[in-house]
Structures are given as structure tokens and as C-alpha cells.
Amino acid sequence: MITAARNDIKSLTQAELAARLAELKQPAYRAGQILQWLYERQATSWDAMTNLPKPLRAELAKNFTLQTLELVRKQGARDTTQKFLWRLADHALVESVLIPANPALYGEASDRHTLCVSTQVGCAYGCKFCASGLDGWKRNLLPYEIVEQVMAVERWKAAEMRNSECGVRNEKPEPRAEVVPHSALRTPRLIDNLVIMGMGEPLANYDYLLKALRILNAPWGGGIGARKITISTSGLAPQIRKLADEPEQFRLAVSLHGATDVVREKIMPVNRKYPLRELTAALDYYQSKKSKMLTFEFILIAGVNDSLEQVKPLAALAKRLYAKVNLIPYNTVEGLTWSRPDEKTCEAFLAALVKQKVIATLRREKGHDIDAACGQLRLKTEKEIDNALNH
Ligand code: SAH
Ligand code: SF4
């Protein structure tokens, strides 16, 4: 059963929590105490909140849930790209990917980590290169399910550090430590960058996404700067305009993958609904409001969009919309026929873009071997579960 958004405490903003506590006739300072337990001390049970009177803890338990994500699988080794597969309350699976700092990819230099988070179970947009949409769309993630991906990775890291301090080597540390001890609090947070680029189309889950990002951005919550949060979209033009009108300075990445309608349509069905003329008009509006550099994601797929003919229109769009271009060699997805171009083709595409005076990078990534693109670990696990049940 899916819990209603208002019922989980980590789906609430500070103001909403204060209002709910006022209804329960609690003094205003309790909201601050509870938020501190949730986001600073990373408590995962009401009983861990020892400075709250017992009757209040019982009242909270009656009125809210305090749910955590269950880690079912982790791939990748320390200091490399690591993938986390989570099971939600209704047993749906979603992924997050932890990426060690890579200043060239998403903007400013960082000595910490980027977390790529999911916003939906599955995806309705069916891009032809993507594992996330292969089984269709199941549901939107609730705000706390987005927030919890960050908190659960932070708890995992804190538990790992505790274990290594005790000399215990354990790849899967205890997932349900009730509260992070003070000693762990003195270490800086692991994650200081977010990319909303996991499973699902974030702007199709607009309200819950914005709520979650506000909680993750707030000083009383996740404390991650808005400029360090990048939302990636396949190009939902009306929602891009809406986002332009929000006060926060979140960054925007657009999955372009084709610089002309003919090519983009072969790759992304959404281009029929919002063709480039409409998408770029929305981005013009976005830029008129934000004047921040955009990112274009451009997956290079052999024989589909890697021809140098794409370079000129791509450069024109990048210059007009003040965007840099991330070239990403396609990751093969089981069940899909496309393939990645050879290295020479990717390098030539990059060189041609740079010659057009576009800021561009080519991902020469390490994640290929662990199914780095989002959606793939979930797909694999679901297939394995199916196989286990059928044999
Ligand atoms: N729905 C949003 C965000 C999630 S997927 C969107 O489409 O923007 C977006 C990104 O995941 C893509 O732009 C690409 O960077 C990456 N990605 C997905 N499948 C991939 C694959 N097979 N190979 C390489 N990158 C992939
Ligand atoms: Fe959905 Fe993004 Fe994958 Fe397209 S690329 S199917 S929009 S998750």
C-alpha cells in the first residue's frame, strides 16, 4: 500500500510540520527538534528522539510514518561509481547512483560526491536508448521517497565509517542503525551535488519533485545548495516554463540526443509532443528568467546521431541557449539493439563541437562495467527475481 504523501514526516516542509504540530497543541520549538533528529542526527525511529517526551513520540507515531528505504543490492566498489537498489514500501524497486567528484561533468569543482536520484518507478516516455522506460511507468515517487534516497546513502556511509573505525570490513553495513552517533556528525556530509537523472521523468512528477528538492535544499533539511542540484528532463516544455518561474536557482539539463527533429524523433517519442521549436522556445523563456548555463545531454549512438552533420545544428542550439554539451557514449542496454560508436567517432564529434566554440565534454567514464545508466540494475534484478520464481 502506498502511504499518502502527507503522512510521512520526511514529505513535510518545516512550515507544514509546524502547522501539524500546532494542531496537536505542541509548542513551536518541537518542529526544530524533530527536524534536527531527522536530518542532522539521521534518526530512523521515534524512540531514538530522546529529548522528546514519550507521549509526544507516541503521538507522532500515531500521526506520521517514518519510513526508510531498504537496500536490496549494491554494485561497485569504494571510490568508484556505486549503485544502490532500494525497495520501497510497496515493494517497487528504484535506483540511486553515487558518483565520486568529477568537476568536468556538472559544473563546479567538488571534493565530494554526486548522487543521481530517481523520481518515478519506471518511466512513461519510452526513449529508445533507456532501460528505465522498458517496462513502462508504474507511479510517481512521493517526496519522502526522493529525500530518503539521499538520507539512506548518507546513513550507509556513516555506518560504513563506524564499521571501519571498529576495524570491521563489511560491504553491507547494518541498514537500520537508529541514529548516527555524534562522532559521525563531525565528518562532513558525503553528498554535496544532486543530479535528478535517475529513473523517471522528474518534470512529470513536478509537485512532489519540487517539494523534495526544497526539503533537500533547506538549511533545516538536506542543506544542499540549489546551484548544486541539477534537474534533467527529456524536454517537457510546459513544465520547463513553470520551473523558470520558481524562485530557486536549480540547474537544468536537457536530454537532447538529437539536434534536428528528424534525428531526435527516432530516439525520443516525446519530440513528437514537444518538437524542437517548442522545446527551444520554452528554454529561451527559462534562460530569460535564469540566465544560468544549461546543460545538453547528448548520448552518442552508432549510426543514429553520431554523424558530424549533427554538429552544426547542435552548436547553433548550444550558442543560442547558452548551453554546454555533455557527450555520453551510449551504454548498451540488454534488450535494445543500439550500440556505442567507436572512440575515434566520439572524439571527432567532440573536436568538431569545440571547433564551433561550444563548451563540450565527452564522458570517458568508468561506469560502463556496472550498468552505469540508471534503470539497468533494477531491470536486471527484476529479471533475476522473475527467473527465480519461474524455475
Ligand atoms: N528522464 C530524465 C532523466 C533521467 S534519464 C531525462 O530523460 O533527462 C537521463 C539521462 O540518463 C540521459 O540523458 C543519459 O545521460 C543517461 N542515460 C540513460 N540511458 C543511458 C544509456 N543507455 N547510455 C548512456 N546514458 C544513458
Ligand atoms: Fe524516461 Fe528519461 Fe529514460 Fe527517456 S531517458 S525513458 S524520459 S528516464
CSV table of C-alpha atoms and ligand atoms in Angstrom, one decimal:
chain,number,residue,atom,x,y,z
A,1,MET,CA,0.0,0.0,0.0
A,2,ILE,CA,1.3,3.5,-0.8
A,3,THR,CA,1.3,5.8,2.1
A,4,ALA,CA,-0.2,9.2,1.4
A,5,ALA,CA,2.4,12.0,1.0
A,6,ARG,CA,1.2,14.0,4.0
A,7,ASN,CA,1.6,11.0,6.3
A,8,ASP,CA,5.3,10.6,6.1
A,9,ILE,CA,7.3,13.0,8.1
A,10,LYS,CA,10.0,13.4,5.5
A,11,SER,CA,7.5,14.6,3.0
A,12,LEU,CA,6.8,17.7,5.1
A,13,THR,CA,8.4,21.1,4.9
A,14,GLN,CA,9.3,23.0,8.1
A,15,ALA,CA,6.2,25.1,7.7
A,16,GLU,CA,3.9,22.2,7.2
A,17,LEU,CA,5.4,20.3,10.2
A,18,ALA,CA,5.0,23.4,12.4
A,19,ALA,CA,1.3,23.7,11.3
A,20,ARG,CA,0.7,20.0,12.0
A,21,LEU,CA,2.3,20.3,15.4
A,22,ALA,CA,0.2,23.4,16.2
A,23,GLU,CA,-2.9,21.3,15.5
A,24,LEU,CA,-1.5,18.7,18.0
A,25,LYS,CA,-1.1,21.6,20.5
A,26,GLN,CA,2.6,21.3,20.6
A,27,PRO,CA,5.0,24.3,21.2
A,28,ALA,CA,6.6,25.6,18.0
A,29,TYR,CA,10.2,24.7,19.0
A,30,ARG,CA,9.3,21.0,18.7
A,31,ALA,CA,9.4,21.3,14.9
A,32,GLY,CA,13.1,22.3,15.0
A,33,GLN,CA,13.9,19.5,17.4
A,34,ILE,CA,12.2,16.9,15.2
A,35,LEU,CA,13.9,18.2,12.0
A,36,GLN,CA,17.2,18.1,13.7
A,37,TRP,CA,16.7,14.5,14.6
A,38,LEU,CA,15.6,13.6,11.1
A,39,TYR,CA,18.2,15.5,9.0
A,40,GLU,CA,21.2,16.2,11.3
A,41,ARG,CA,21.1,13.1,13.5
A,42,GLN,CA,19.6,11.0,10.8
A,43,ALA,CA,17.3,9.2,13.3
A,44,THR,CA,15.2,6.4,11.8
A,45,SER,CA,12.9,5.7,14.7
A,46,TRP,CA,10.7,7.8,17.0
A,47,ASP,CA,12.3,6.2,20.1
A,48,ALA,CA,15.7,7.5,19.0
A,49,MET,CA,14.4,11.1,19.6
A,50,THR,CA,15.3,11.0,23.2
A,51,ASN,CA,14.8,14.7,24.0
A,52,LEU,CA,11.1,14.4,23.1
A,53,PRO,CA,8.7,13.4,25.8
A,54,LYS,CA,7.5,9.8,25.5
A,55,PRO,CA,3.8,10.9,25.0
A,56,LEU,CA,4.8,13.2,22.1
A,57,ARG,CA,6.8,10.4,20.5
A,58,ALA,CA,3.6,8.2,20.7
A,59,GLU,CA,1.5,11.0,19.3
A,60,LEU,CA,4.0,11.4,16.4
A,61,ALA,CA,3.9,7.7,15.7
A,62,LYS,CA,0.1,7.9,15.5
A,63,ASN,CA,0.1,10.8,13.1
A,64,PHE,CA,3.0,10.2,10.8
A,65,THR,CA,5.1,7.4,9.4
A,66,LEU,CA,8.9,7.5,9.5
A,67,GLN,CA,9.8,5.2,6.7
A,68,THR,CA,13.2,4.3,5.4
A,69,LEU,CA,14.4,2.7,2.1
A,70,GLU,CA,15.6,-0.9,2.2
A,71,LEU,CA,18.9,-1.5,0.5
A,72,VAL,CA,18.5,-4.7,-1.5
A,73,ARG,CA,21.6,-4.6,-3.7
A,74,LYS,CA,24.7,-2.5,-4.1
A,75,GLN,CA,27.1,-2.6,-7.0
A,76,GLY,CA,30.5,-1.0,-7.4
A,77,ALA,CA,33.5,-0.5,-5.1
A,78,ARG,CA,34.6,2.3,-2.9
A,79,ASP,CA,35.9,5.4,-4.8
A,80,THR,CA,34.2,4.3,-8.0
A,81,THR,CA,30.6,4.7,-9.2
A,82,GLN,CA,28.4,2.8,-6.8
A,83,LYS,CA,24.8,1.9,-7.5
A,84,PHE,CA,22.1,1.4,-4.8
A,85,LEU,CA,18.9,-0.5,-5.4
A,86,TRP,CA,16.2,0.3,-3.0
A,87,ARG,CA,12.9,-1.5,-2.2
A,88,LEU,CA,10.0,0.9,-1.4
A,89,ALA,CA,7.1,0.2,1.0
A,90,ASP,CA,5.0,-1.3,-1.9
A,91,HIS,CA,8.0,-3.4,-3.0
A,92,ALA,CA,8.7,-1.3,-6.0
A,93,LEU,CA,12.4,-1.0,-6.8
A,94,VAL,CA,14.3,2.2,-7.6
A,95,GLU,CA,18.0,3.1,-8.0
A,96,SER,CA,20.4,5.8,-7.0
A,97,VAL,CA,23.9,6.2,-8.3
A,98,LEU,CA,26.8,7.6,-6.2
A,99,ILE,CA,29.4,9.2,-8.4
A,100,PRO,CA,32.8,10.4,-7.0
A,101,ALA,CA,33.6,14.0,-7.7
A,102,ASN,CA,34.1,14.8,-11.4
A,103,PRO,CA,34.3,18.5,-11.8
A,104,ALA,CA,34.1,18.4,-15.6
A,105,LEU,CA,30.7,16.9,-15.6
A,106,TYR,CA,28.1,19.0,-13.9
A,107,GLY,CA,29.8,22.4,-13.1
A,108,GLU,CA,31.8,23.4,-10.2
A,109,ALA,CA,34.7,21.5,-8.7
A,110,SER,CA,33.9,19.3,-5.8
A,111,ASP,CA,35.9,17.2,-3.4
A,112,ARG,CA,32.9,15.1,-2.6
A,113,HIS,CA,30.2,13.1,-4.3
A,114,THR,CA,27.3,13.5,-6.6
A,115,LEU,CA,24.1,11.4,-6.1
A,116,CYS,CA,21.9,10.6,-9.0
A,117,VAL,CA,18.3,10.1,-7.8
A,118,SER,CA,15.2,8.6,-9.2
A,119,THR,CA,11.8,10.3,-9.3
A,120,GLN,CA,9.4,7.7,-10.6
A,121,VAL,CA,9.0,3.9,-10.7
A,122,GLY,CA,9.6,3.2,-14.4
A,123,CYS,CA,9.0,5.9,-17.0
A,124,ALA,CA,6.3,6.7,-19.5
A,125,TYR,CA,8.4,8.4,-22.1
A,126,GLY,CA,10.0,5.3,-23.7
A,127,CYS,CA,13.2,6.8,-25.1
A,128,LYS,CA,14.7,4.2,-27.3
A,129,PHE,CA,18.1,4.0,-25.5
A,130,CYS,CA,16.9,3.8,-22.0
A,131,ALA,CA,16.3,0.9,-19.6
A,132,SER,CA,14.1,2.9,-17.3
A,133,GLY,CA,11.2,3.0,-19.7
A,134,LEU,CA,11.3,-0.6,-20.9
A,135,ASP,CA,8.6,-1.8,-18.5
A,136,GLY,CA,6.5,1.3,-18.7
A,137,TRP,CA,5.5,3.7,-15.9
A,138,LYS,CA,4.3,2.5,-12.5
A,139,ARG,CA,4.0,5.5,-10.3
A,140,ASN,CA,5.4,8.8,-9.1
A,141,LEU,CA,7.8,8.7,-6.1
A,142,LEU,CA,6.5,10.5,-3.0
A,143,PRO,CA,8.5,13.4,-1.7
A,144,TYR,CA,10.0,11.4,1.2
A,145,GLU,CA,11.0,8.6,-1.2
A,146,ILE,CA,13.1,11.1,-3.1
A,147,VAL,CA,14.5,12.7,0.1
A,148,GLU,CA,15.2,9.3,1.6
A,149,GLN,CA,17.5,8.3,-1.3
A,150,VAL,CA,19.9,10.9,-0.1
A,151,MET,CA,19.5,10.2,3.6
A,152,ALA,CA,19.8,6.5,3.1
A,153,VAL,CA,23.1,6.8,1.3
A,154,GLU,CA,24.4,9.2,4.0
A,155,ARG,CA,23.4,6.7,6.7
A,156,TRP,CA,25.0,3.9,4.7
A,157,LYS,CA,28.2,5.9,4.5
A,158,ALA,CA,28.1,6.8,8.3
A,159,ALA,CA,27.6,3.1,9.1
A,160,GLU,CA,30.5,2.1,6.8
A,161,MET,CA,32.7,4.7,8.6
A,162,ARG,CA,31.7,3.4,12.0
A,163,ASN,CA,32.4,-0.1,10.9
A,164,SER,CA,35.8,0.8,9.5
A,165,GLU,CA,36.6,2.7,12.8
A,166,CYS,CA,35.9,-0.6,14.6
A,167,GLY,CA,38.1,-2.5,12.2
A,168,VAL,CA,35.1,-4.4,10.7
A,169,ARG,CA,35.1,-4.8,7.0
A,170,ASN,CA,31.5,-5.1,5.8
A,171,GLU,CA,30.2,-4.3,2.4
A,172,LYS,CA,26.6,-4.3,3.7
A,173,PRO,CA,26.6,-2.5,7.0
A,174,GLU,CA,23.7,-2.6,9.3
A,175,PRO,CA,21.0,-0.7,7.4
A,176,ARG,CA,18.8,0.2,10.4
A,177,ALA,CA,21.2,1.9,12.8
A,178,GLU,CA,18.6,4.1,14.6
A,179,VAL,CA,20.7,7.2,14.9
A,180,VAL,CA,24.0,8.5,13.7
A,181,PRO,CA,26.2,9.0,16.8
A,182,HIS,CA,27.8,12.4,17.5
A,183,SER,CA,31.2,11.2,16.4
A,184,ALA,CA,29.9,10.6,12.8
A,185,LEU,CA,28.3,14.0,12.8
A,186,ARG,CA,31.6,15.8,12.9
A,187,THR,CA,32.5,14.4,9.5
A,188,PRO,CA,31.2,16.4,6.5
A,189,ARG,CA,28.3,15.1,4.5
A,190,LEU,CA,29.2,12.8,1.7
A,191,ILE,CA,26.8,14.2,-0.9
A,192,ASP,CA,27.1,17.8,-2.0
A,193,ASN,CA,25.7,17.5,-5.5
A,194,LEU,CA,22.5,16.1,-6.8
A,195,VAL,CA,21.5,15.2,-10.3
A,196,ILE,CA,17.9,14.3,-10.8
A,197,MET,CA,18.7,12.0,-13.6
A,198,GLY,CA,17.8,8.5,-12.3
A,199,MET,CA,14.8,6.6,-13.2
A,200,GLY,CA,11.7,8.5,-14.4
A,201,GLU,CA,11.0,11.9,-15.9
A,202,PRO,CA,11.4,14.4,-13.0
A,203,LEU,CA,9.2,17.1,-14.5
A,204,ALA,CA,6.3,14.6,-14.9
A,205,ASN,CA,6.3,14.4,-11.1
A,206,TYR,CA,6.6,18.1,-10.8
A,207,ASP,CA,4.9,18.9,-7.4
A,208,TYR,CA,6.5,16.1,-5.5
A,209,LEU,CA,9.9,16.7,-7.0
A,210,LEU,CA,9.8,20.4,-6.1
A,211,LYS,CA,8.7,19.5,-2.6
A,212,ALA,CA,11.5,17.0,-2.2
A,213,LEU,CA,14.1,19.4,-3.6
A,214,ARG,CA,13.0,22.2,-1.3
A,215,ILE,CA,13.5,19.8,1.7
A,216,LEU,CA,16.9,18.7,0.4
A,217,ASN,CA,17.9,22.3,-0.2
A,218,ALA,CA,16.7,23.8,3.1
A,219,PRO,CA,19.2,24.6,5.9
A,220,TRP,CA,17.0,22.6,8.3
A,221,GLY,CA,16.9,19.7,5.8
A,222,GLY,CA,19.4,18.3,3.4
A,223,GLY,CA,21.4,21.6,3.2
A,224,ILE,CA,22.4,21.0,-0.4
A,225,GLY,CA,22.7,24.3,-2.3
A,226,ALA,CA,20.2,24.9,-5.1
A,227,ARG,CA,23.0,25.6,-7.6
A,228,LYS,CA,24.3,22.1,-6.8
A,229,ILE,CA,21.1,20.4,-7.8
A,230,THR,CA,20.6,19.7,-11.5
A,231,ILE,CA,17.2,18.6,-12.8
A,232,SER,CA,17.4,16.6,-16.1
A,233,THR,CA,14.4,16.5,-18.4
A,234,SER,CA,13.6,14.9,-21.7
A,235,GLY,CA,12.1,18.2,-22.6
A,236,LEU,CA,8.6,18.8,-21.2
A,237,ALA,CA,8.2,22.3,-22.5
A,238,PRO,CA,5.2,23.5,-20.3
A,239,GLN,CA,7.0,22.3,-17.1
A,240,ILE,CA,10.2,24.0,-18.1
A,241,ARG,CA,8.3,27.3,-18.3
A,242,LYS,CA,6.8,26.6,-14.9
A,243,LEU,CA,10.3,25.8,-13.4
A,244,ALA,CA,11.5,29.1,-14.8
A,245,ASP,CA,9.0,30.9,-12.7
A,246,GLU,CA,10.1,29.2,-9.4
A,247,PRO,CA,12.4,31.3,-7.1
A,248,GLU,CA,15.1,28.6,-6.7
A,249,GLN,CA,18.2,28.6,-8.8
A,250,PHE,CA,18.2,24.8,-9.6
A,251,ARG,CA,20.2,23.9,-12.6
A,252,LEU,CA,18.6,22.4,-15.7
A,253,ALA,CA,19.9,19.7,-18.0
A,254,VAL,CA,18.1,18.8,-21.2
A,255,SER,CA,18.4,15.3,-22.7
A,256,LEU,CA,18.7,16.4,-26.3
A,257,HIS,CA,20.2,13.5,-28.1
A,258,GLY,CA,19.3,14.9,-31.4
A,259,ALA,CA,19.8,18.4,-32.8
A,260,THR,CA,17.2,18.1,-35.6
A,261,ASP,CA,13.6,16.9,-35.3
A,262,VAL,CA,14.2,14.0,-37.7
A,263,VAL,CA,17.0,12.6,-35.6
A,264,ARG,CA,15.6,13.4,-32.2
A,265,GLU,CA,12.2,11.8,-33.1
A,266,LYS,CA,14.0,8.5,-33.9
A,267,ILE,CA,15.4,8.4,-30.4
A,268,MET,CA,12.8,10.2,-28.2
A,269,PRO,CA,9.0,9.8,-28.8
A,270,VAL,CA,8.5,13.0,-26.6
A,271,ASN,CA,9.8,15.0,-29.5
A,272,ARG,CA,6.5,14.5,-31.3
A,273,LYS,CA,4.7,16.1,-28.5
A,274,TYR,CA,7.2,18.9,-27.9
A,275,PRO,CA,9.3,19.3,-31.1
A,276,LEU,CA,12.5,21.3,-31.0
A,277,ARG,CA,10.8,24.6,-31.9
A,278,GLU,CA,8.5,24.3,-28.9
A,279,LEU,CA,11.2,22.9,-26.6
A,280,THR,CA,13.7,25.7,-27.5
A,281,ALA,CA,11.1,28.4,-27.1
A,282,ALA,CA,10.5,27.1,-23.5
A,283,LEU,CA,14.3,27.1,-23.0
A,284,ASP,CA,14.5,30.7,-24.3
A,285,TYR,CA,11.9,31.6,-21.7
A,286,TYR,CA,13.8,29.7,-19.0
A,287,GLN,CA,17.0,31.5,-19.9
A,288,SER,CA,15.3,34.9,-19.9
A,289,LYS,CA,14.4,34.2,-16.2
A,290,LYS,CA,17.5,32.4,-15.0
A,291,SER,CA,20.5,33.3,-17.3
A,292,LYS,CA,22.4,30.3,-15.9
A,293,MET,CA,24.3,27.9,-18.2
A,294,LEU,CA,22.2,25.0,-19.3
A,295,THR,CA,23.5,21.5,-20.0
A,296,PHE,CA,22.6,19.5,-23.1
A,297,GLU,CA,23.0,15.8,-22.6
A,298,PHE,CA,23.8,14.1,-25.9
A,299,ILE,CA,24.2,10.3,-25.9
A,300,LEU,CA,26.2,9.2,-29.0
A,301,ILE,CA,24.6,6.2,-30.6
A,302,ALA,CA,26.3,4.5,-33.5
A,303,GLY,CA,24.7,5.3,-36.9
A,304,VAL,CA,21.8,7.1,-35.2
A,305,ASN,CA,23.0,10.5,-34.1
A,306,ASP,CA,26.8,10.4,-34.3
A,307,SER,CA,27.2,11.9,-37.8
A,308,LEU,CA,29.1,15.1,-38.0
A,309,GLU,CA,26.0,16.6,-39.7
A,310,GLN,CA,24.5,16.9,-36.2
A,311,VAL,CA,27.4,19.2,-35.1
A,312,LYS,CA,26.3,22.4,-36.8
A,313,PRO,CA,22.6,22.4,-35.6
A,314,LEU,CA,23.8,21.3,-32.1
A,315,ALA,CA,26.3,24.1,-31.9
A,316,ALA,CA,23.7,26.6,-33.0
A,317,LEU,CA,21.3,25.5,-30.3
A,318,ALA,CA,24.0,25.5,-27.6
A,319,LYS,CA,25.1,29.0,-28.5
A,320,ARG,CA,21.5,30.4,-28.8
A,321,LEU,CA,20.5,28.8,-25.5
A,322,TYR,CA,23.8,29.4,-23.6
A,323,ALA,CA,24.3,25.6,-23.0
A,324,LYS,CA,27.3,23.4,-22.6
A,325,VAL,CA,27.2,19.9,-24.1
A,326,ASN,CA,27.9,16.6,-22.4
A,327,LEU,CA,28.6,13.9,-24.9
A,328,ILE,CA,27.9,10.4,-23.4
A,329,PRO,CA,28.9,7.3,-25.3
A,330,TYR,CA,25.8,5.0,-25.3
A,331,ASN,CA,25.8,2.3,-22.7
A,332,THR,CA,24.4,-0.9,-24.2
A,333,VAL,CA,21.1,-2.0,-22.6
A,334,GLU,CA,20.1,-5.6,-22.6
A,335,GLY,CA,17.1,-6.0,-24.9
A,336,LEU,CA,17.9,-2.9,-27.0
A,337,THR,CA,19.8,-3.2,-30.3
A,338,TRP,CA,21.7,0.1,-30.5
A,339,SER,CA,25.4,0.3,-29.8
A,340,ARG,CA,28.1,2.8,-28.8
A,341,PRO,CA,30.2,4.4,-31.6
A,342,ASP,CA,34.0,3.7,-31.5
A,343,GLU,CA,36.3,6.0,-29.6
A,344,LYS,CA,37.5,7.8,-32.7
A,345,THR,CA,34.0,8.8,-33.8
A,346,CYS,CA,33.2,10.2,-30.3
A,347,GLU,CA,36.5,12.1,-30.2
A,348,ALA,CA,35.8,13.5,-33.7
A,349,PHE,CA,32.3,14.6,-32.7
A,350,LEU,CA,33.8,16.4,-29.6
A,351,ALA,CA,36.5,18.1,-31.6
A,352,ALA,CA,34.1,19.3,-34.2
A,353,LEU,CA,31.9,20.8,-31.5
A,354,VAL,CA,34.8,22.5,-29.8
A,355,LYS,CA,35.9,23.9,-33.2
A,356,GLN,CA,32.4,25.6,-33.3
A,357,LYS,CA,33.4,27.2,-30.0
A,358,VAL,CA,30.9,25.2,-27.9
A,359,ILE,CA,31.8,24.2,-24.3
A,360,ALA,CA,31.7,20.4,-24.5
A,361,THR,CA,32.9,17.4,-22.7
A,362,LEU,CA,33.0,13.7,-23.6
A,363,ARG,CA,32.3,11.2,-20.8
A,364,ARG,CA,35.2,8.8,-20.7
A,365,GLU,CA,33.5,7.0,-17.9
A,366,LYS,CA,34.3,4.1,-15.7
A,367,GLY,CA,30.8,3.1,-15.0
A,368,HIS,CA,30.1,1.1,-18.2
A,369,ASP,CA,31.0,-2.2,-16.5
A,370,ILE,CA,28.4,-1.8,-13.7
A,371,ASP,CA,25.5,-0.9,-15.9
A,372,ALA,CA,26.1,2.7,-15.1
A,373,ALA,CA,23.0,4.1,-16.8
A,374,CYS,CA,20.0,4.3,-14.5
A,375,GLY,CA,17.3,1.7,-14.7
A,376,GLN,CA,19.6,-1.1,-15.6
A,377,LEU,CA,20.2,-2.5,-12.1
A,378,ARG,CA,16.5,-2.6,-11.4
A,379,LEU,CA,15.8,-4.3,-14.7
A,380,LYS,CA,18.4,-6.9,-14.1
A,381,THR,CA,17.2,-7.5,-10.5
A,382,GLU,CA,13.6,-7.8,-11.7
A,383,LYS,CA,14.6,-10.3,-14.4
A,384,GLU,CA,16.5,-12.3,-11.8
A,385,ILE,CA,13.6,-12.3,-9.4
A,386,ASP,CA,11.3,-13.4,-12.3
A,387,ASN,CA,13.7,-16.2,-13.3
A,388,ALA,CA,13.9,-17.4,-9.7
A,389,LEU,CA,10.1,-17.5,-9.4
A,390,ASN,CA,9.7,-19.3,-12.8
A,391,HIS,CA,12.2,-22.0,-12.2
B,1,SAH,N1,14.1,11.5,-17.6
B,1,SAH,C1,15.1,12.4,-17.5
B,1,SAH,C2,16.2,12.0,-16.5
B,1,SAH,C3,16.6,10.5,-16.5
B,1,SAH,S1,17.5,9.7,-17.8
B,1,SAH,C4,15.7,12.7,-18.8
B,1,SAH,O1,15.5,12.0,-19.8
B,1,SAH,O2,16.5,13.6,-18.9
B,1,SAH,C5,18.5,10.9,-18.4
B,1,SAH,C6,20.0,10.5,-18.7
B,1,SAH,O3,20.4,9.2,-18.3
B,1,SAH,C7,20.3,10.6,-20.1
B,1,SAH,O4,20.4,12.0,-20.6
B,1,SAH,C8,21.7,10.0,-20.2
B,1,SAH,O5,22.6,10.9,-19.7
B,1,SAH,C9,21.5,8.9,-19.2
B,1,SAH,N2,21.3,7.6,-19.8
B,1,SAH,C10,20.1,6.8,-19.8
B,1,SAH,N3,20.3,5.7,-20.5
B,1,SAH,C11,21.5,5.7,-21.0
B,1,SAH,C12,22.3,4.8,-21.8
B,1,SAH,N4,21.8,3.7,-22.3
B,1,SAH,N5,23.6,5.1,-22.1
B,1,SAH,C13,24.1,6.3,-21.6
B,1,SAH,N6,23.4,7.2,-20.9
B,1,SAH,C14,22.2,6.9,-20.6
B,2,SF4,FE1,12.3,8.3,-19.3
B,2,SF4,FE2,14.5,9.9,-19.2
B,2,SF4,FE3,14.6,7.3,-19.8
B,2,SF4,FE4,13.5,8.9,-21.6
B,2,SF4,S1,15.6,9.0,-20.9
B,2,SF4,S2,12.7,6.9,-20.9
B,2,SF4,S3,12.5,10.4,-20.2
B,2,SF4,S4,14.0,8.2,-17.9
